[in-house]
Coordinates of C-alpha atoms in Angstrom, one line a residue:
M1 CA 45.0 79.1 107.7
A2 CA 48.4 79.2 106.0
T3 CA 49.9 75.9 104.2
A4 CA 52.8 74.7 105.6
T5 CA 55.8 75.3 103.1
Q6 CA 59.5 74.1 102.9
K7 CA 62.5 75.0 100.8
F8 CA 63.3 72.9 97.6
K9 CA 66.6 72.9 95.7
Y10 CA 66.2 72.7 91.9
S11 CA 68.4 72.6 88.9
Y12 CA 67.8 73.3 85.3
R13 CA 69.6 73.8 82.0
D14 CA 69.9 77.3 80.8
S15 CA 69.8 78.6 77.1
A16 CA 73.7 78.1 76.9
G17 CA 73.3 74.4 77.8
K18 CA 74.8 75.0 81.4
I19 CA 73.2 73.5 84.3
Q20 CA 72.1 76.3 86.9
A21 CA 70.8 75.5 90.3
G22 CA 68.8 77.4 93.0
E23 CA 66.5 77.3 95.8
I24 CA 62.6 78.0 96.3
E25 CA 60.1 77.8 99.0
S26 CA 56.9 76.2 98.1
P27 CA 54.2 73.7 99.8
N28 CA 55.3 70.9 97.6
E29 CA 57.3 69.6 94.4
A30 CA 54.3 70.1 92.1
A31 CA 54.0 73.5 93.1
V32 CA 57.7 74.3 92.5
S33 CA 57.5 72.5 89.0
A34 CA 54.4 74.7 88.0
R35 CA 56.2 77.7 89.2
L36 CA 59.5 77.0 87.2
K37 CA 57.6 76.2 84.0
S38 CA 55.8 79.3 84.3
M39 CA 59.1 81.1 84.4
G40 CA 60.2 79.3 81.1
L41 CA 62.5 76.8 82.8
A42 CA 62.6 73.1 82.3
P43 CA 63.7 71.5 85.8
I44 CA 65.9 68.6 85.7
S45 CA 65.7 67.9 89.3
I46 CA 63.7 69.0 92.3
E47 CA 64.6 68.0 95.9
P48 CA 63.5 69.1 99.5
V49 CA 66.4 71.1 101.4
R50 CA 67.3 69.0 104.5
V51 CA 67.5 71.5 107.5
S52 CA 69.4 70.6 110.5
A53 CA 67.9 70.8 114.0
L54 CA 70.2 73.4 115.1
K55 CA 69.5 75.6 112.0
R56 CA 65.9 75.1 112.0
E57 CA 63.9 78.3 112.8
I58 CA 62.6 78.6 116.3
R59 CA 58.9 79.5 116.2
I60 CA 57.0 80.4 119.4
P61 CA 53.2 80.1 118.9
G62 CA 51.6 83.7 119.5
M63 CA 54.7 85.7 119.3
T64 CA 56.6 84.6 116.1
D65 CA 53.6 83.9 114.2
K66 CA 52.0 87.3 114.8
I67 CA 50.9 89.3 111.9
G68 CA 50.1 93.0 112.6
L69 CA 48.4 95.6 110.8
K70 CA 51.7 97.3 110.2
D71 CA 53.0 94.3 108.4
I72 CA 49.9 94.2 106.0
S73 CA 50.3 98.0 105.3
I74 CA 54.0 97.4 104.2
M75 CA 53.0 94.5 102.1
A76 CA 50.1 96.6 100.4
R77 CA 52.7 99.5 99.9
Q78 CA 55.4 97.4 98.4
L79 CA 53.1 95.2 96.1
A80 CA 51.6 98.5 94.8
T81 CA 55.0 100.0 94.0
M82 CA 56.2 96.9 92.2
I83 CA 52.9 96.6 90.1
Q84 CA 53.0 100.4 89.2
S85 CA 56.6 99.6 88.1
G86 CA 55.3 97.2 85.4
L87 CA 56.0 93.9 87.2
S88 CA 53.7 91.2 87.3
I89 CA 51.6 90.2 90.2
I90 CA 53.2 86.5 90.3
R91 CA 56.7 88.1 90.2
A92 CA 55.8 90.9 92.8
L93 CA 54.4 88.3 95.2
N94 CA 57.6 86.3 94.7
I95 CA 59.8 89.3 95.6
L96 CA 57.6 90.0 98.7
S97 CA 57.8 86.5 99.9
E98 CA 61.8 86.8 100.0
Q99 CA 62.2 90.3 101.4
T100 CA 59.4 90.3 104.0
E101 CA 60.7 90.5 107.4
N102 CA 57.7 88.8 109.0
Q103 CA 58.2 85.1 108.5
A104 CA 54.8 84.3 109.2
L105 CA 53.7 86.8 106.6
A106 CA 56.1 85.5 104.3
R107 CA 54.6 82.0 104.4
V108 CA 51.3 83.5 103.9
V109 CA 52.6 85.4 100.7
V110 CA 53.9 82.1 99.4
D111 CA 50.5 80.6 99.7
V112 CA 49.1 83.5 98.0
R113 CA 51.5 83.5 95.2
S114 CA 50.7 79.7 94.6
D115 CA 47.1 80.3 94.4
V116 CA 47.6 83.1 91.9
E117 CA 49.9 80.9 89.9
S118 CA 47.2 78.3 89.6
G119 CA 44.8 80.8 88.1
V120 CA 43.0 82.2 91.3
S121 CA 42.6 86.0 91.4
L122 CA 44.5 88.0 93.9
S123 CA 41.3 89.1 95.9
Q124 CA 40.2 85.3 96.1
A125 CA 43.7 84.3 97.2
L126 CA 43.6 86.6 100.1
S127 CA 40.2 85.7 101.2
R128 CA 41.6 82.1 101.8
H129 CA 43.6 83.8 104.8
P130 CA 40.7 85.7 106.7
R131 CA 42.6 85.7 109.9
V132 CA 45.6 87.7 108.2
F133 CA 43.9 90.0 105.6
P134 CA 41.0 92.2 106.8
P135 CA 37.7 92.1 104.6
L136 CA 38.3 95.7 104.0
M137 CA 41.7 94.8 102.1
I138 CA 40.0 91.9 100.3
N139 CA 36.9 93.7 99.0
M140 CA 38.9 96.8 97.8
V141 CA 41.4 94.4 95.9
R142 CA 38.4 92.8 94.4
A143 CA 37.2 96.3 93.2
G144 CA 40.4 97.1 92.0
E145 CA 40.8 94.0 89.8
V146 CA 37.3 94.5 88.3
G147 CA 37.8 98.1 87.6
G148 CA 41.5 97.8 86.4
F149 CA 43.2 100.1 88.9
L150 CA 44.8 97.5 91.3
D151 CA 47.7 99.5 92.1
N152 CA 45.8 102.7 93.1
V153 CA 43.6 100.5 95.4
L154 CA 46.8 98.9 96.9
V155 CA 48.0 102.3 97.7
S156 CA 44.8 103.4 99.3
V157 CA 44.8 100.3 101.3
A158 CA 48.3 100.9 102.6
S159 CA 47.5 104.6 103.3
N160 CA 44.5 103.5 105.4
F161 CA 46.2 100.9 107.5
E162 CA 49.1 103.2 108.0
S163 CA 46.8 105.9 109.3
E164 CA 45.1 103.3 111.6
V165 CA 48.5 102.1 112.9
K166 CA 49.6 105.7 113.5
L167 CA 46.3 106.2 115.3
R168 CA 46.7 103.2 117.4
G169 CA 50.4 104.1 118.2
K170 CA 49.5 107.5 119.5
V171 CA 46.9 106.0 122.0
K172 CA 49.3 103.4 123.2
S173 CA 52.3 105.8 123.6
A174 CA 49.8 108.3 125.6
M175 CA 48.4 105.4 127.8
T176 CA 51.8 103.7 128.5
Y177 CA 52.9 105.9 131.4
P178 CA 49.8 105.9 133.2
V179 CA 49.4 102.1 133.0
V180 CA 53.1 101.7 134.3
V181 CA 52.6 103.8 137.2
F182 CA 49.2 102.1 138.0
V183 CA 51.1 98.6 137.8
I184 CA 53.9 99.9 139.9
A185 CA 51.6 101.3 142.4
I186 CA 49.7 97.9 142.7
I187 CA 53.1 95.9 143.0
A188 CA 54.2 98.3 145.7
V189 CA 51.1 97.9 147.9
I190 CA 51.2 94.3 147.6
G191 CA 54.8 93.9 148.4
M192 CA 54.4 96.1 151.3
L193 CA 51.3 94.3 152.7
I194 CA 53.0 90.9 152.3
F195 CA 56.6 91.5 153.3
I196 CA 56.8 94.7 155.4
V197 CA 53.6 94.9 157.4
P198 CA 54.0 91.5 158.9
V199 CA 57.4 92.6 160.3
F200 CA 55.6 95.5 162.2
T201 CA 52.8 93.2 163.2
G202 CA 55.3 91.0 165.2
M203 CA 56.7 93.9 166.8
F204 CA 53.2 95.3 167.7
T205 CA 52.3 92.0 169.2
D206 CA 55.4 92.0 171.6
L207 CA 54.8 95.6 172.8
G208 CA 51.0 94.8 173.6
G209 CA 48.5 97.5 174.0
E210 CA 45.5 98.4 171.7
L211 CA 46.3 99.2 168.2
P212 CA 44.9 102.3 166.5
L213 CA 42.1 101.7 164.1
L214 CA 44.0 102.7 161.1
T215 CA 46.7 100.1 162.0
K216 CA 44.2 97.3 162.5
A217 CA 42.8 97.8 159.1
L218 CA 46.2 97.7 157.6
V219 CA 47.2 94.5 159.6
F220 CA 43.9 92.7 158.7
A221 CA 44.7 93.9 154.9
S222 CA 48.1 92.3 155.2
A223 CA 46.8 89.0 156.7
A224 CA 44.1 88.9 154.1
M225 CA 46.6 89.5 151.3
K226 CA 49.0 86.9 152.6
F227 CA 46.5 84.1 152.4
G228 CA 44.6 85.6 149.3
I229 CA 47.4 86.3 146.9
I230 CA 47.3 83.0 145.2
P231 CA 43.6 82.9 144.7
L232 CA 43.8 86.7 143.6
I233 CA 46.3 85.6 140.8
I234 CA 44.4 82.7 139.6
I235 CA 41.1 85.1 139.4
V236 CA 43.1 87.7 137.5
S237 CA 44.7 85.0 135.2
V238 CA 41.3 83.4 134.4
T239 CA 39.7 86.7 134.0
M240 CA 42.3 87.7 131.4
V241 CA 41.7 84.4 129.6
L242 CA 37.9 84.7 129.5
W243 CA 38.4 88.2 128.4
R244 CA 40.5 87.2 125.4
R245 CA 38.1 84.4 124.3
N246 CA 35.0 86.2 124.5
K247 CA 35.9 89.8 123.6
H248 CA 35.1 89.4 120.0
K249 CA 31.9 87.3 120.5
K250 CA 28.8 89.3 119.4
G251 CA 26.7 88.6 122.7
F252 CA 29.7 89.7 124.9
R253 CA 30.1 92.9 122.7
E254 CA 26.5 93.9 122.8
K255 CA 26.7 93.9 126.6
V256 CA 30.1 95.6 127.0
E257 CA 30.8 98.0 124.3
P258 CA 27.7 100.4 124.8
V259 CA 29.0 100.8 128.2
Y260 CA 32.5 102.0 126.9
I261 CA 31.1 104.9 125.2
K262 CA 29.0 106.0 128.3
L263 CA 32.3 106.0 130.4
P264 CA 32.9 109.5 132.2
V265 CA 36.5 110.3 130.7
F266 CA 37.5 107.6 128.3
G267 CA 34.1 107.2 126.6
Q268 CA 34.7 110.3 124.4
L269 CA 38.0 108.8 123.5
I270 CA 36.5 105.4 122.4
R271 CA 33.6 107.1 120.6
K272 CA 36.2 109.4 118.6
I273 CA 38.4 106.4 117.7
A274 CA 35.3 104.4 116.5
I275 CA 34.1 107.4 114.2
A276 CA 37.7 108.0 112.9
R277 CA 37.9 104.4 111.9
F278 CA 34.5 104.3 110.4
A279 CA 34.9 107.4 108.1
R280 CA 38.6 106.2 107.0
N281 CA 37.3 102.7 105.9
F282 CA 34.2 104.1 104.5
G283 CA 35.9 106.7 102.5
A284 CA 38.6 104.2 101.1
M285 CA 36.0 101.6 100.0
V286 CA 33.7 104.3 98.4
R287 CA 37.0 105.5 96.6
A288 CA 37.9 102.2 95.4
G289 CA 34.4 101.5 94.0
V290 CA 33.1 98.9 96.3
P291 CA 29.3 99.0 96.4
I292 CA 28.0 101.1 99.0
L293 CA 25.7 98.2 100.5
Q294 CA 28.8 95.9 100.7
A295 CA 31.0 98.7 102.0
L296 CA 28.5 99.6 104.8
E297 CA 28.5 96.1 106.0
I298 CA 32.1 95.8 106.2
V299 CA 32.9 99.2 107.7
G300 CA 30.2 98.4 110.4
E301 CA 32.3 95.3 111.4
A302 CA 35.7 97.0 111.1
S303 CA 34.7 100.1 113.4
G304 CA 35.4 98.1 116.5
N305 CA 32.3 99.1 118.4
I306 CA 28.8 97.3 118.2
V307 CA 26.8 100.6 118.6
I308 CA 28.5 102.0 115.2
E309 CA 27.8 98.6 113.8
R310 CA 24.2 98.7 114.6
A311 CA 24.0 102.3 113.0
T312 CA 25.5 101.0 109.9
I313 CA 22.9 98.3 109.7
D314 CA 20.2 101.0 109.9
V315 CA 21.8 102.8 107.2
K316 CA 22.2 99.9 105.0
E317 CA 18.6 99.3 105.1
S318 CA 17.8 102.9 104.2
V319 CA 20.2 102.9 101.2
R320 CA 18.6 99.6 100.1
T321 CA 15.1 101.2 100.1
G322 CA 16.3 104.0 98.0
N323 CA 16.8 106.7 100.8
S324 CA 19.9 108.7 101.9
L325 CA 23.0 107.7 103.9
A326 CA 22.7 110.6 106.5
G327 CA 19.0 110.3 107.5
P328 CA 19.4 107.2 109.8
L329 CA 22.5 108.5 111.2
T330 CA 20.5 111.3 113.0
E331 CA 18.6 108.7 115.0
H332 CA 21.9 107.4 116.6
P333 CA 23.5 109.8 119.3
V334 CA 26.9 108.2 118.7
F335 CA 27.3 110.2 115.6
P336 CA 27.8 114.1 116.3
P337 CA 25.5 116.4 114.1
M338 CA 28.8 117.7 112.3
V339 CA 29.5 114.1 111.0
V340 CA 25.8 113.7 109.7
Q341 CA 25.8 117.0 108.1
M342 CA 29.2 116.4 106.4
I343 CA 28.0 113.0 105.0
A344 CA 24.9 114.5 103.7
V345 CA 26.8 117.4 102.0
G346 CA 29.1 114.7 100.4
E347 CA 26.1 112.8 99.2
D348 CA 24.4 115.9 97.5
T349 CA 27.7 117.2 95.9
G350 CA 29.1 113.7 95.0
A351 CA 32.1 113.9 96.9
L352 CA 31.4 111.4 99.7
D353 CA 34.8 109.9 99.9
Q354 CA 36.3 113.4 100.2
M355 CA 34.0 114.4 103.3
L356 CA 34.7 111.1 104.9
D357 CA 38.4 111.6 104.7
K358 CA 37.9 114.9 106.1
I359 CA 35.8 113.6 109.0
A360 CA 38.6 110.9 109.6
D361 CA 41.4 113.7 109.7
F362 CA 39.3 115.7 112.2
Y363 CA 38.7 112.8 114.5
D364 CA 42.4 111.9 114.2
Q365 CA 43.4 115.4 115.5
E366 CA 40.8 115.1 118.1
V367 CA 42.0 111.5 119.4
E368 CA 45.5 112.8 119.4
S369 CA 44.6 116.1 121.5
T370 CA 42.2 114.0 123.9
T371 CA 44.9 111.5 124.6
E372 CA 47.4 114.4 125.4
A373 CA 44.9 115.9 127.6
L374 CA 44.3 112.7 129.4
T375 CA 47.9 111.9 129.7
S376 CA 48.5 115.3 131.2
L377 CA 45.6 114.9 133.8
I378 CA 46.1 111.3 134.6
E379 CA 49.9 111.7 135.4
P380 CA 49.5 113.9 138.3
L381 CA 46.5 111.9 139.4
M382 CA 48.2 108.7 139.6
I383 CA 51.3 110.1 141.3
A384 CA 48.9 111.7 144.0
V385 CA 47.1 108.6 144.3
L386 CA 50.1 106.5 144.8
G387 CA 51.6 108.9 147.3
A388 CA 48.4 108.9 149.4
I389 CA 48.2 105.0 149.4
V390 CA 51.9 104.5 150.4
G391 CA 51.7 107.4 152.7
T392 CA 48.5 106.2 154.5
M393 CA 50.3 102.8 155.0
V394 CA 53.5 104.5 156.3
V395 CA 51.4 106.5 158.9
A396 CA 49.4 103.4 159.8
L397 CA 52.6 101.4 160.6
Y398 CA 54.2 104.2 162.6
L399 CA 51.0 105.3 164.8
P400 CA 51.7 102.6 167.4
I401 CA 55.3 103.6 167.8
F402 CA 54.1 107.0 168.7
G403 CA 52.6 105.4 171.8
V404 CA 55.7 103.0 172.7
F405 CA 56.8 105.2 175.6
D406 CA 53.3 105.2 177.1
L407 CA 53.4 101.4 176.9
I408 CA 56.9 101.1 178.5
N409 CA 55.9 103.4 181.4

């Protein structure tokens, strides 16, 4: 969890004997003093900056404090560029804390910089914020520190996260239209049942006579919706809260996620996304020099599907006993034969990371083409379903009117 920080104003005497002043953000005065001394400055005074209530930053929990994968990828790319340019890690982190647009991430970077200044390694400083920095990034940074190629590792982390963000963006953009249409359809049906059907129901009662079966069903649905809308909203809200609380719990995932892959239409899409994520993360960690057993444990958890996570556990046990990577994968139907064969070839030729990158690129393209196909299929289906529902309701409302003259006679 990020430590709270605040701004401090300080003054010091430069080499010409003149007093200079500045501001810095840090957890406390001691950290400010330590940082200034590491910069070769002897502080004269350090005081906290008083911020008025009107100028104080407004923070909304869950919104302004959100740090996304895109923010992390930008941070990794900028940090790699500065380190490649010859800047020290502390100075690079200082610049990042000042120019990062996401204020929540900026506060975390300040904490990371303070930890590094106190002698902690960058990977260890990142590991103190597990909710912000994924295990994939922490372990790759640790491997880069040991191997002396931290800048290259950070570039790999940035590229990996950028690909993941791009993949998520494609899926979200493809599914936005069907979801919007579906929501509008539900709102339209509920609105007609609550506000329009009761008007016609009163008119039918005044006319008398026997209502058609379809109209009776619509009137019953309207009455049920009128009294059940509040319980329905409560049930939906509670379901959403329970879903958010339990969707990451292992017991819940073991029951739900295997069902996802078996879904008629969306199952293949979910499977391809998980395989692309597995291959991309595994390839990045192998290239960074992370030990295979440690990499398998991390990429299994990062794949986002319990089925692939189980497969990686079997692979890890196989590798631990001196066997191959590809062998256990053949026993898990979630991995297509092409993936297994490409991993086997990568093992034999010593180009496992390259093969994994090719698998990730292939399934990225597959996800894109699948989402486009689903969108082109779902759009007309949603319009047809919406038209059928609204059309049926309109017909049910007007059927009794066709017999009005008979009732009058």
